Amino acid sequence: MEHQDKSMPGSNSTQSHLIRYKEGLGKYNENMPELTHAYNEFTRHCFKEGEISEKYKQLIALGISIYSQDEYCIIYHTKGCLDQGCSENEILEAVGVSAAFGGGAAMSQGVTLVQECIQELNKPRH
C-alpha cells in the first residue's frame, strides 16, 4: 500500500484511504443496495454498545485487522479507536496483542501504518 498519496492535495494518506473506501462502497451500493444495506446494518449492530463497550469493540477489530493484514480496516479501526477515546498506549497495546498472534507481519503493520494513522488522525482540524 502506498502511504504517501499525492493525488489528493492537502490531504494525508490516511484520510485519502478512508475517502477511497467510502467512494468504493458508494459505487458498490449503486449496484448492490440491498446487500450493502444488510451489511451496514449487520456491522452497525455488531459494533453497538452492549456488554462490551464500543471502545473495546474497536480495539478488538483493530487487532483482528492487523492480524489479517487488512490495511483499509487497520486505518478504519484505528480511526474508530481514536473516535471512541482510546489512548495511543491502548492502541499500541492492541498492536502488541495482535503481534503475539501474528508475529512480524502483524508487528510491521502496527509499527508503521497504525502509528501513521494515530499521528495523522490526531492532528488538530482547522
PDB file of C-alpha atoms in Angstrom:
ATOM      1  CA  MET A   1       0.000   0.000   0.000  1.00  0.00           C
ATOM      2  CA  GLU A   2       1.329   3.417  -0.923  1.00  0.00           C
ATOM      3  CA  HIS A   3       1.456   5.528   2.227  1.00  0.00           C
ATOM      4  CA  GLN A   4       2.073   8.897   0.559  1.00  0.00           C
ATOM      5  CA  ASP A   5      -0.931   9.609  -1.681  1.00  0.00           C
ATOM      6  CA  LYS A   6      -0.080  12.720  -3.682  1.00  0.00           C
ATOM      7  CA  SER A   7      -3.278  12.610  -5.753  1.00  0.00           C
ATOM      8  CA  MET A   8      -5.336  14.456  -3.148  1.00  0.00           C
ATOM      9  CA  PRO A   9      -3.784  17.855  -2.441  1.00  0.00           C
ATOM     10  CA  GLY A  10      -3.968  18.950   1.183  1.00  0.00           C
ATOM     11  CA  SER A  11      -4.988  15.529   2.465  1.00  0.00           C
ATOM     12  CA  ASN A  12      -2.977  12.940   4.307  1.00  0.00           C
ATOM     13  CA  SER A  13      -2.703   9.352   3.182  1.00  0.00           C
ATOM     14  CA  THR A  14      -4.967   8.073   5.960  1.00  0.00           C
ATOM     15  CA  GLN A  15      -7.797  10.417   5.061  1.00  0.00           C
ATOM     16  CA  SER A  16      -7.430   9.669   1.346  1.00  0.00           C
ATOM     17  CA  HIS A  17      -7.709   5.936   2.015  1.00  0.00           C
ATOM     18  CA  LEU A  18     -10.840   6.477   4.121  1.00  0.00           C
ATOM     19  CA  ILE A  19     -12.336   8.577   1.319  1.00  0.00           C
ATOM     20  CA  ARG A  20     -11.414   5.970  -1.306  1.00  0.00           C
ATOM     21  CA  TYR A  21     -13.092   3.244   0.793  1.00  0.00           C
ATOM     22  CA  LYS A  22     -16.282   5.315   1.185  1.00  0.00           C
ATOM     23  CA  GLU A  23     -16.328   6.125  -2.544  1.00  0.00           C
ATOM     24  CA  GLY A  24     -15.862   2.440  -3.404  1.00  0.00           C
ATOM     25  CA  LEU A  25     -18.650   1.460  -1.040  1.00  0.00           C
ATOM     26  CA  GLY A  26     -20.896   4.107  -2.626  1.00  0.00           C
ATOM     27  CA  LYS A  27     -20.246   2.715  -6.119  1.00  0.00           C
ATOM     28  CA  TYR A  28     -20.864  -0.820  -4.881  1.00  0.00           C
ATOM     29  CA  ASN A  29     -24.110   0.354  -3.280  1.00  0.00           C
ATOM     30  CA  GLU A  30     -25.347   1.624  -6.663  1.00  0.00           C
ATOM     31  CA  ASN A  31     -25.348  -1.956  -7.956  1.00  0.00           C
ATOM     32  CA  MET A  32     -25.999  -3.867  -4.745  1.00  0.00           C
ATOM     33  CA  PRO A  33     -28.140  -1.649  -2.480  1.00  0.00           C
ATOM     34  CA  GLU A  34     -29.880  -4.461  -0.589  1.00  0.00           C
ATOM     35  CA  LEU A  35     -26.641  -6.276   0.162  1.00  0.00           C
ATOM     36  CA  THR A  36     -24.904  -3.034   1.180  1.00  0.00           C
ATOM     37  CA  HIS A  37     -27.796  -2.111   3.465  1.00  0.00           C
ATOM     38  CA  ALA A  38     -27.826  -5.558   5.066  1.00  0.00           C
ATOM     39  CA  TYR A  39     -24.046  -5.486   5.593  1.00  0.00           C
ATOM     40  CA  ASN A  40     -24.153  -1.980   7.083  1.00  0.00           C
ATOM     41  CA  GLU A  41     -26.995  -2.935   9.443  1.00  0.00           C
ATOM     42  CA  PHE A  42     -25.178  -6.100  10.494  1.00  0.00           C
ATOM     43  CA  THR A  43     -21.926  -4.302  11.269  1.00  0.00           C
ATOM     44  CA  ARG A  44     -23.775  -1.432  12.986  1.00  0.00           C
ATOM     45  CA  HIS A  45     -25.414  -3.960  15.264  1.00  0.00           C
ATOM     46  CA  CYS A  46     -22.104  -5.765  15.923  1.00  0.00           C
ATOM     47  CA  PHE A  47     -20.361  -2.544  16.990  1.00  0.00           C
ATOM     48  CA  LYS A  48     -23.117  -1.011  19.105  1.00  0.00           C
ATOM     49  CA  GLU A  49     -22.735  -0.726  22.864  1.00  0.00           C
ATOM     50  CA  GLY A  50     -23.550  -3.932  24.697  1.00  0.00           C
ATOM     51  CA  GLU A  51     -21.788  -5.975  27.345  1.00  0.00           C
ATOM     52  CA  ILE A  52     -18.609  -4.883  25.559  1.00  0.00           C
ATOM     53  CA  SER A  53     -18.226  -1.141  25.033  1.00  0.00           C
ATOM     54  CA  GLU A  54     -17.851   0.380  21.570  1.00  0.00           C
ATOM     55  CA  LYS A  55     -14.318   1.372  22.557  1.00  0.00           C
ATOM     56  CA  TYR A  56     -13.256  -2.206  23.256  1.00  0.00           C
ATOM     57  CA  LYS A  57     -15.041  -3.499  20.167  1.00  0.00           C
ATOM     58  CA  GLN A  58     -12.925  -1.102  18.094  1.00  0.00           C
ATOM     59  CA  LEU A  59      -9.748  -2.337  19.814  1.00  0.00           C
ATOM     60  CA  ILE A  60     -10.762  -5.940  19.075  1.00  0.00           C
ATOM     61  CA  ALA A  61     -11.475  -5.054  15.435  1.00  0.00           C
ATOM     62  CA  LEU A  62      -8.131  -3.293  15.144  1.00  0.00           C
ATOM     63  CA  GLY A  63      -6.305  -6.349  16.470  1.00  0.00           C
ATOM     64  CA  ILE A  64      -8.101  -8.614  14.009  1.00  0.00           C
ATOM     65  CA  SER A  65      -7.416  -6.171  11.156  1.00  0.00           C
ATOM     66  CA  ILE A  66      -3.705  -6.110  11.962  1.00  0.00           C
ATOM     67  CA  TYR A  67      -3.554  -9.886  12.262  1.00  0.00           C
ATOM     68  CA  SER A  68      -5.338 -10.346   8.927  1.00  0.00           C
ATOM     69  CA  GLN A  69      -3.201  -7.675   7.193  1.00  0.00           C
ATOM     70  CA  ASP A  70      -6.294  -5.731   6.032  1.00  0.00           C
ATOM     71  CA  GLU A  71      -4.867  -2.252   5.556  1.00  0.00           C
ATOM     72  CA  TYR A  72      -8.181  -0.477   4.910  1.00  0.00           C
ATOM     73  CA  CYS A  73      -9.632  -1.988   8.093  1.00  0.00           C
ATOM     74  CA  ILE A  74      -6.474  -1.114  10.026  1.00  0.00           C
ATOM     75  CA  ILE A  75      -6.979   2.533   9.066  1.00  0.00           C
ATOM     76  CA  TYR A  76     -10.740   2.423   9.640  1.00  0.00           C
ATOM     77  CA  HIS A  77     -10.492   0.799  13.072  1.00  0.00           C
ATOM     78  CA  THR A  78      -7.542   2.919  14.203  1.00  0.00           C
ATOM     79  CA  LYS A  79      -9.812   5.885  13.497  1.00  0.00           C
ATOM     80  CA  GLY A  80     -12.637   4.076  15.304  1.00  0.00           C
ATOM     81  CA  CYS A  81     -10.395   3.586  18.332  1.00  0.00           C
ATOM     82  CA  LEU A  82      -9.472   7.264  18.379  1.00  0.00           C
ATOM     83  CA  ASP A  83     -13.110   8.294  17.877  1.00  0.00           C
ATOM     84  CA  GLN A  84     -14.080   6.117  20.866  1.00  0.00           C
ATOM     85  CA  GLY A  85     -11.474   7.798  23.069  1.00  0.00           C
ATOM     86  CA  CYS A  86      -8.725   5.191  23.057  1.00  0.00           C
ATOM     87  CA  SER A  87      -5.353   6.490  24.131  1.00  0.00           C
ATOM     88  CA  GLU A  88      -2.297   5.953  21.979  1.00  0.00           C
ATOM     89  CA  ASN A  89      -0.989   3.447  24.538  1.00  0.00           C
ATOM     90  CA  GLU A  90      -4.244   1.447  24.477  1.00  0.00           C
ATOM     91  CA  ILE A  91      -3.970   1.225  20.692  1.00  0.00           C
ATOM     92  CA  LEU A  92      -0.303   0.238  20.875  1.00  0.00           C
ATOM     93  CA  GLU A  93      -1.115  -2.478  23.438  1.00  0.00           C
ATOM     94  CA  ALA A  94      -3.673  -3.865  20.964  1.00  0.00           C
ATOM     95  CA  VAL A  95      -0.871  -3.873  18.379  1.00  0.00           C
ATOM     96  CA  GLY A  96       1.244  -5.913  20.791  1.00  0.00           C
ATOM     97  CA  VAL A  97      -1.503  -8.465  21.410  1.00  0.00           C
ATOM     98  CA  SER A  98      -2.043  -8.815  17.673  1.00  0.00           C
ATOM     99  CA  ALA A  99       1.704  -9.242  17.140  1.00  0.00           C
ATOM    100  CA  ALA A 100       1.747 -12.007  19.770  1.00  0.00           C
ATOM    101  CA  PHE A 101      -0.506 -13.981  17.415  1.00  0.00           C
ATOM    102  CA  GLY A 102       0.564 -12.615  14.026  1.00  0.00           C
ATOM    103  CA  GLY A 103       4.307 -12.296  14.532  1.00  0.00           C
ATOM    104  CA  GLY A 104       6.419  -9.991  12.420  1.00  0.00           C
ATOM    105  CA  ALA A 105       3.764  -9.336   9.794  1.00  0.00           C
ATOM    106  CA  ALA A 106       1.342  -8.014  12.408  1.00  0.00           C
ATOM    107  CA  MET A 107       4.069  -6.076  14.200  1.00  0.00           C
ATOM    108  CA  SER A 108       5.160  -4.423  10.944  1.00  0.00           C
ATOM    109  CA  GLN A 109       1.623  -3.094  10.372  1.00  0.00           C
ATOM    110  CA  GLY A 110       1.460  -1.834  13.949  1.00  0.00           C
ATOM    111  CA  VAL A 111       4.762  -0.013  13.939  1.00  0.00           C
ATOM    112  CA  THR A 112       4.127   1.589  10.553  1.00  0.00           C
ATOM    113  CA  LEU A 113       0.529   2.008   9.432  1.00  0.00           C
ATOM    114  CA  VAL A 114      -1.132   2.183  12.861  1.00  0.00           C
ATOM    115  CA  GLN A 115       1.370   4.754  14.135  1.00  0.00           C
ATOM    116  CA  GLU A 116       0.973   6.793  10.918  1.00  0.00           C
ATOM    117  CA  CYS A 117      -2.796   6.769  11.420  1.00  0.00           C
ATOM    118  CA  ILE A 118      -2.514   7.889  15.030  1.00  0.00           C
ATOM    119  CA  GLN A 119      -0.253  10.779  14.038  1.00  0.00           C
ATOM    120  CA  GLU A 120      -2.376  11.853  11.069  1.00  0.00           C
ATOM    121  CA  LEU A 121      -5.778  11.434  12.713  1.00  0.00           C
ATOM    122  CA  ASN A 122      -4.755  13.117  15.985  1.00  0.00           C
ATOM    123  CA  LYS A 123      -3.759  16.355  14.251  1.00  0.00           C
ATOM    124  CA  PRO A 124      -5.979  19.296  15.205  1.00  0.00           C
ATOM    125  CA  ARG A 125      -8.507  20.081  12.488  1.00  0.00           C
ATOM    126  CA  HIS A 126      -8.812  23.647  11.277  1.00  0.00           C
TER     127      HIS A 126
END
